[in-house]
Short mmCIF file of C-alpha atoms and ligand atoms in Angstrom, two decimals:
data_model
loop_
_atom_site.label_atom_id
_atom_site.label_comp_id
_atom_site.label_asym_id
_atom_site.label_seq_id
_atom_site.Cartn_x
_atom_site.Cartn_y
_atom_site.Cartn_z
CA MET U 9 108.33 28.43 63.28
CA ARG U 10 111.82 29.54 62.35
CA VAL U 11 113.43 31.92 64.82
CA PRO U 12 114.09 35.27 63.09
CA ILE U 13 117.76 36.28 63.14
CA LEU U 14 118.54 39.98 62.87
CA LYS U 15 121.88 41.31 61.76
CA GLN U 16 122.97 44.34 63.73
CA GLY U 17 126.45 45.61 63.00
CA GLY U 18 128.82 42.76 63.68
CA TYR U 19 126.29 40.92 65.80
CA LEU U 20 123.45 38.49 65.21
CA ILE U 21 120.34 38.74 67.34
CA ALA U 22 118.02 35.73 67.48
CA SER U 23 114.72 36.62 69.16
CA ILE U 24 112.73 33.56 70.07
CA GLN U 25 109.04 34.36 69.48
CA SER U 26 107.23 31.32 70.86
CA ALA U 27 107.74 27.92 72.49
CA LEU U 28 110.16 25.86 70.42
CA SER U 29 110.23 22.16 69.69
CA ASP U 30 113.53 20.28 69.82
CA TYR U 31 113.67 20.34 66.04
CA GLU U 32 113.19 24.11 65.93
CA LEU U 33 115.94 24.57 68.53
CA LEU U 34 118.35 22.54 66.41
CA GLN U 35 117.32 24.60 63.39
CA LEU U 36 118.22 27.75 65.32
CA ARG U 37 121.60 26.26 66.19
CA ASP U 38 122.31 25.45 62.54
CA ASP U 39 121.02 28.80 61.24
CA LEU U 40 123.20 30.71 63.70
CA SER U 41 126.24 28.65 62.90
CA ALA U 42 125.77 29.27 59.16
CA GLN U 43 125.14 33.00 59.58
CA VAL U 44 128.11 33.57 61.87
CA GLY U 45 130.23 32.33 58.98
CA ARG U 46 128.37 34.18 56.27
CA PHE U 47 128.38 37.55 58.04
CA ARG U 48 131.66 37.06 59.91
CA SER U 49 129.80 37.98 63.09
CA ARG U 50 131.75 38.64 66.28
CA GLY U 51 128.82 38.23 68.64
CA VAL U 52 125.51 36.39 68.96
CA ILE U 53 122.58 37.20 71.23
CA VAL U 54 119.84 34.66 71.85
CA ASP U 55 116.80 36.29 73.45
CA VAL U 56 114.80 33.72 75.43
CA THR U 57 112.45 36.19 77.16
CA VAL U 58 109.29 34.45 75.89
CA LEU U 59 110.35 30.93 76.90
CA ASP U 60 108.35 29.73 79.91
CA VAL U 61 110.29 26.46 80.06
CA MET U 62 113.97 25.72 79.59
CA ASP U 63 114.52 22.03 80.02
CA SER U 64 117.65 19.94 79.63
CA PHE U 65 117.40 19.81 75.84
CA ALA U 66 117.07 23.59 75.53
CA VAL U 67 120.07 24.11 77.79
CA ARG U 68 122.12 21.52 75.94
CA THR U 69 121.32 23.23 72.63
CA LEU U 70 122.08 26.74 73.92
CA ARG U 71 125.43 25.47 75.17
CA ALA U 72 126.10 23.97 71.75
CA ILE U 73 125.20 27.27 70.07
CA ALA U 74 127.73 29.08 72.27
CA GLN U 75 130.45 26.46 71.72
CA ILE U 76 130.00 26.31 67.96
CA GLY U 77 129.95 30.12 67.78
CA HIS U 78 133.09 30.32 69.86
CA MET U 79 134.93 27.99 67.51
CA ARG U 80 133.90 30.25 64.66
CA GLY U 81 135.10 33.40 66.36
CA ALA U 82 131.86 34.68 67.87
CA GLU U 83 130.86 35.19 71.50
CA THR U 84 127.33 34.26 72.55
CA VAL U 85 125.16 35.86 75.23
CA ILE U 86 121.81 34.45 76.35
CA VAL U 87 119.43 37.20 77.45
CA GLY U 88 116.02 37.29 79.12
CA ILE U 89 115.92 34.14 81.25
CA GLN U 90 112.79 34.64 83.37
CA PRO U 91 113.06 34.32 87.16
CA GLU U 92 110.70 31.31 87.37
CA VAL U 93 112.62 29.63 84.56
CA ALA U 94 115.91 30.22 86.35
CA PHE U 95 114.39 28.75 89.53
CA ALA U 96 113.24 25.58 87.74
CA MET U 97 116.57 25.21 85.93
CA VAL U 98 118.50 25.35 89.19
CA GLN U 99 116.27 22.71 90.80
CA LEU U 100 116.59 20.51 87.77
CA GLY U 101 120.35 20.79 88.14
CA LEU U 102 120.93 22.58 84.86
CA ALA U 103 123.85 24.93 84.44
CA LEU U 104 124.71 26.99 81.41
CA GLY U 105 128.38 26.28 81.99
CA ASP U 106 130.56 29.03 80.63
CA VAL U 107 127.79 30.46 78.48
CA GLU U 108 127.42 34.17 79.20
CA THR U 109 124.05 35.57 80.24
CA ALA U 110 122.61 39.06 80.65
CA LEU U 111 119.36 40.42 81.98
CA ASP U 112 118.08 41.89 78.72
CA LEU U 113 119.01 42.80 75.16
CA GLU U 114 120.61 46.10 76.14
CA GLU U 115 122.88 44.52 78.72
CA GLY U 116 123.62 41.69 76.34
CA LEU U 117 124.83 44.12 73.70
CA ALA U 118 126.96 45.95 76.25
CA LEU U 119 128.50 42.66 77.34
CA LEU U 120 129.27 41.71 73.73
CA ASP U 121 130.91 45.09 73.16
CA LEU U 122 133.09 44.37 76.16
CA ARG U 123 133.89 40.80 75.12
CA THR U 124 134.70 41.63 71.53
CA LYS U 125 136.64 44.74 72.59
CA ARG U 126 134.41 46.73 70.27
CA GLY U 127 134.08 49.48 72.87
CA GLU U 128 137.86 49.77 73.10
CA SER U 129 138.56 49.90 69.39
CA HIS U 130 135.80 52.47 69.05
CA VAL U 131 137.60 54.69 71.56
CA THR U 132 140.94 54.42 69.79
CA GLU U 133 139.35 55.10 66.43
CA SER U 134 137.69 58.35 67.47
CA MET L 172 85.54 23.23 92.27
CA SER L 173 86.43 19.74 91.17
CA LEU L 174 88.17 18.82 87.95
CA LYS L 175 87.70 15.13 87.44
CA ALA L 176 88.71 14.71 83.85
CA GLU L 177 91.93 13.04 82.82
CA ILE L 178 93.79 14.46 79.88
CA HIS L 179 95.60 11.91 77.73
CA ILE L 180 98.34 13.21 75.48
CA PRO L 181 99.94 10.76 73.03
CA ILE L 182 103.71 11.23 72.85
CA ASN L 183 105.26 10.25 69.54
CA SER L 184 107.50 13.14 68.51
CA ASP L 185 109.28 16.22 69.80
CA ALA L 186 106.29 18.41 68.91
CA ASP L 187 104.17 16.36 71.35
CA ILE L 188 106.57 17.35 74.15
CA VAL L 189 105.60 21.00 73.62
CA THR L 190 101.90 20.08 73.59
CA ALA L 191 102.22 18.06 76.80
CA ARG L 192 103.90 20.81 78.78
CA GLN L 193 101.49 23.45 77.51
CA GLN L 194 98.47 21.32 78.45
CA GLY L 195 100.06 20.62 81.82
CA ARG L 196 100.53 24.31 82.45
CA GLU L 197 96.91 24.99 81.50
CA LEU L 198 95.49 22.31 83.76
CA ALA L 199 97.77 23.38 86.61
CA GLN L 200 96.51 26.93 86.20
CA GLN L 201 92.91 25.71 86.33
CA ALA L 202 93.81 23.75 89.47
CA GLY L 203 94.95 26.97 91.11
CA PHE L 204 98.72 26.84 90.68
CA ASN L 205 100.56 29.98 89.76
CA GLY L 206 103.95 31.61 89.40
CA SER L 207 107.02 29.43 89.55
CA ASP L 208 104.95 26.29 90.27
CA LEU L 209 103.59 26.47 86.71
CA THR L 210 107.09 26.59 85.29
CA VAL L 211 108.27 23.81 87.59
CA ILE L 212 105.37 21.56 86.53
CA SER L 213 105.82 22.18 82.81
CA THR L 214 109.57 21.64 83.06
CA ALA L 215 109.04 18.29 84.80
CA ILE L 216 106.49 17.24 82.16
CA SER L 217 108.93 18.24 79.44
CA GLU L 218 111.64 15.97 80.86
CA VAL L 219 109.49 12.84 81.25
CA ALA L 220 107.88 13.39 77.84
CA ARG L 221 111.32 13.75 76.28
CA ASN L 222 112.41 10.52 77.94
CA ILE L 223 109.52 8.77 76.22
CA VAL L 224 110.53 10.14 72.80
CA GLU L 225 114.25 9.56 73.32
CA HIS L 226 114.30 6.26 75.13
CA ALA L 227 110.99 4.55 74.31
CA ARG L 228 109.90 6.22 71.04
CA SER L 229 106.23 6.47 72.00
CA GLY L 230 103.91 6.50 74.97
CA GLU L 231 101.53 8.86 76.70
CA ILE L 232 101.25 11.53 79.35
CA VAL L 233 98.14 11.52 81.52
CA LEU L 234 97.29 14.67 83.45
CA SER L 235 94.72 14.91 86.22
CA VAL L 236 93.84 16.97 89.26
CA ALA L 237 94.20 15.32 92.65
CA ASN L 238 91.80 16.19 95.42
CA GLY L 239 92.98 14.90 98.75
CA PRO L 240 91.50 15.81 102.13
CA GLY L 241 92.34 19.46 102.63
CA ARG L 242 94.63 19.73 99.66
CA SER L 243 94.68 19.63 95.91
CA GLY L 244 97.34 19.17 93.33
CA LEU L 245 98.31 17.94 89.92
CA VAL L 246 99.13 14.37 88.94
CA VAL L 247 101.32 13.59 85.95
CA VAL L 248 101.72 10.03 84.69
CA ALA L 249 104.21 9.27 81.92
CA ARG L 250 103.76 5.78 80.55
CA ASP L 251 105.42 3.83 77.77
CA HIS L 252 105.94 0.29 76.58
CA GLY L 253 109.52 0.85 75.59
CA PRO L 254 112.66 -1.06 76.58
CA GLY L 255 112.35 -0.25 80.29
CA ILE L 256 115.20 0.61 82.66
CA LEU L 257 117.65 -2.06 83.83
CA ASP L 258 118.98 -0.26 86.89
CA ILE L 259 116.62 2.38 88.23
CA SER L 260 118.90 3.60 91.02
CA LEU L 261 121.61 4.23 88.44
CA ALA L 262 119.15 6.04 86.15
CA MET L 263 118.15 8.26 89.08
CA GLN L 264 121.71 9.51 89.54
CA ASP L 265 122.66 13.00 88.39
CA GLY L 266 124.57 12.86 85.14
CA TYR L 267 123.83 9.24 84.29
CA SER L 268 122.69 8.83 80.69
CA THR L 269 122.72 5.91 78.29
CA GLY L 270 122.18 8.41 75.48
CA LYS L 271 123.69 11.78 74.72
CA GLY L 272 121.55 13.59 77.25
CA LEU L 273 122.70 15.45 80.35
CA GLY L 274 121.37 12.69 82.60
CA LEU L 275 119.42 15.19 84.69
CA GLY L 276 115.88 14.40 83.54
CA LEU L 277 114.88 11.81 86.14
CA PRO L 278 116.81 13.08 89.20
CA GLY L 279 115.95 16.70 88.34
CA THR L 280 112.28 15.93 87.91
CA ARG L 281 112.24 14.26 91.30
CA ARG L 282 113.63 17.48 92.80
CA LEU L 283 111.05 19.60 90.99
CA MET L 284 107.98 17.65 92.09
CA ASP L 285 106.65 16.81 95.58
CA GLU L 286 106.09 13.13 94.92
CA PHE L 287 107.89 10.97 92.39
CA GLU L 288 107.58 7.28 91.71
CA ILE L 289 109.09 5.25 88.92
CA THR L 290 108.37 1.66 87.99
CA SER L 291 110.01 -0.10 85.11
CA LYS L 292 110.35 -3.56 83.75
CA PRO L 293 113.04 -4.36 81.22
CA GLY L 294 111.35 -5.23 77.94
CA ALA L 295 107.94 -4.11 79.17
CA GLY L 296 108.09 -0.37 79.71
CA THR L 297 108.33 2.46 82.19
CA THR L 298 105.81 4.44 84.22
CA VAL L 299 106.64 7.64 86.08
CA THR L 300 103.98 9.01 88.43
CA MET L 301 104.55 12.41 89.96
CA LYS L 302 102.55 14.92 91.94
CA LYS L 303 102.75 18.55 92.87
CA TRP L 304 100.64 19.84 95.77
CA ARG L 305 99.35 23.37 95.99
CA ARG L 306 101.05 25.35 98.69
N1 ADP D 420 111.05 6.10 79.49
C1 ADP D 420 112.25 5.51 79.52
N2 ADP D 420 112.44 4.30 78.91
C2 ADP D 420 113.65 3.70 78.94
N3 ADP D 420 114.74 4.21 79.55
C3 ADP D 420 114.61 5.40 80.16
C4 ADP D 420 113.38 6.12 80.18
N4 ADP D 420 113.56 7.25 80.89
C5 ADP D 420 114.85 7.27 81.28
N5 ADP D 420 115.49 6.15 80.86
C6 ADP D 420 116.90 5.78 81.14
O1 ADP D 420 117.36 6.51 82.26
C7 ADP D 420 118.51 7.29 81.90
C8 ADP D 420 118.48 8.61 82.66
O2 ADP D 420 117.39 9.40 82.25
P1 ADP D 420 117.49 10.99 82.39
O3 ADP D 420 117.85 11.29 83.79
O4 ADP D 420 116.25 11.60 81.86
O5 ADP D 420 118.76 11.35 81.49
P2 ADP D 420 118.89 11.45 79.88
O6 ADP D 420 117.51 11.36 79.31
O7 ADP D 420 119.51 12.78 79.66
O8 ADP D 420 119.76 10.32 79.45
C9 ADP D 420 118.42 7.44 80.40
O9 ADP D 420 119.68 7.66 79.82
C10 ADP D 420 117.83 6.09 79.98
O10 ADP D 420 118.81 5.09 79.95
MG1 MG D 421 115.97 12.57 79.93
#
């Protein structure tokens, strides 16, 4: 199943709905990369709340999503990593590197506002 | 309660990796595991199944419940007849990969599970046997 990507203001929100195969993860990476260009997005949120496993391939692909986005002018935040998933990732030795994370969608959006200085420009505009 | 059956899951493609870890989670749940143990077990299964797809193309995962004296657990066997591993101690090191992986699958899986054994013969294949005991 293709991960639905929602456009909200200058951001893209990808909400993973079910367990993903490697192929589907790569599809998400490519879809996001294409849409960041098409919509000139400044920020990307990937919501992984429903994932009950994040193995080395998932982590590698999420890192790639963030790196590709960064090169195209968008910041990426991963939201919703479950506590058990975080525990298993740490034992496996997986790190998200410099990929930003937030507890949930709301905090992810706030972080993006901060990172893309959207909050600031909003203040000066009003 | 005793669960004697073995579950054989053929591993030929990336979709089979998802199947293997979901079946592993289900059997682990039936065997009485819960919480983070379920995630740990399915993550370990995901890594060894992916190694089969990436490094050996095809093989199988065999899941079963272990009943020892006074304890029970889950046994996962990942078996393939692929190229095998030339230097196992090297392959068990964090960050070592002959592919484009992170090189954390084998050493990480060993950390996740309670027991971990790997046998491999170059040209003949690889078998990983790992166990998680209920706490
Ligand atoms: N089933 C297998 N058959 C052949 N070689 C394997 C197998 N599993 C692992 N290996 C070898 O061991 C190395 C380390 O494996 P792993 O720790 O999972 O890292 P990665 O898969 O990211 O390369 C692999 O790069 C590969 O050379
Ligand atoms: Mg691997």
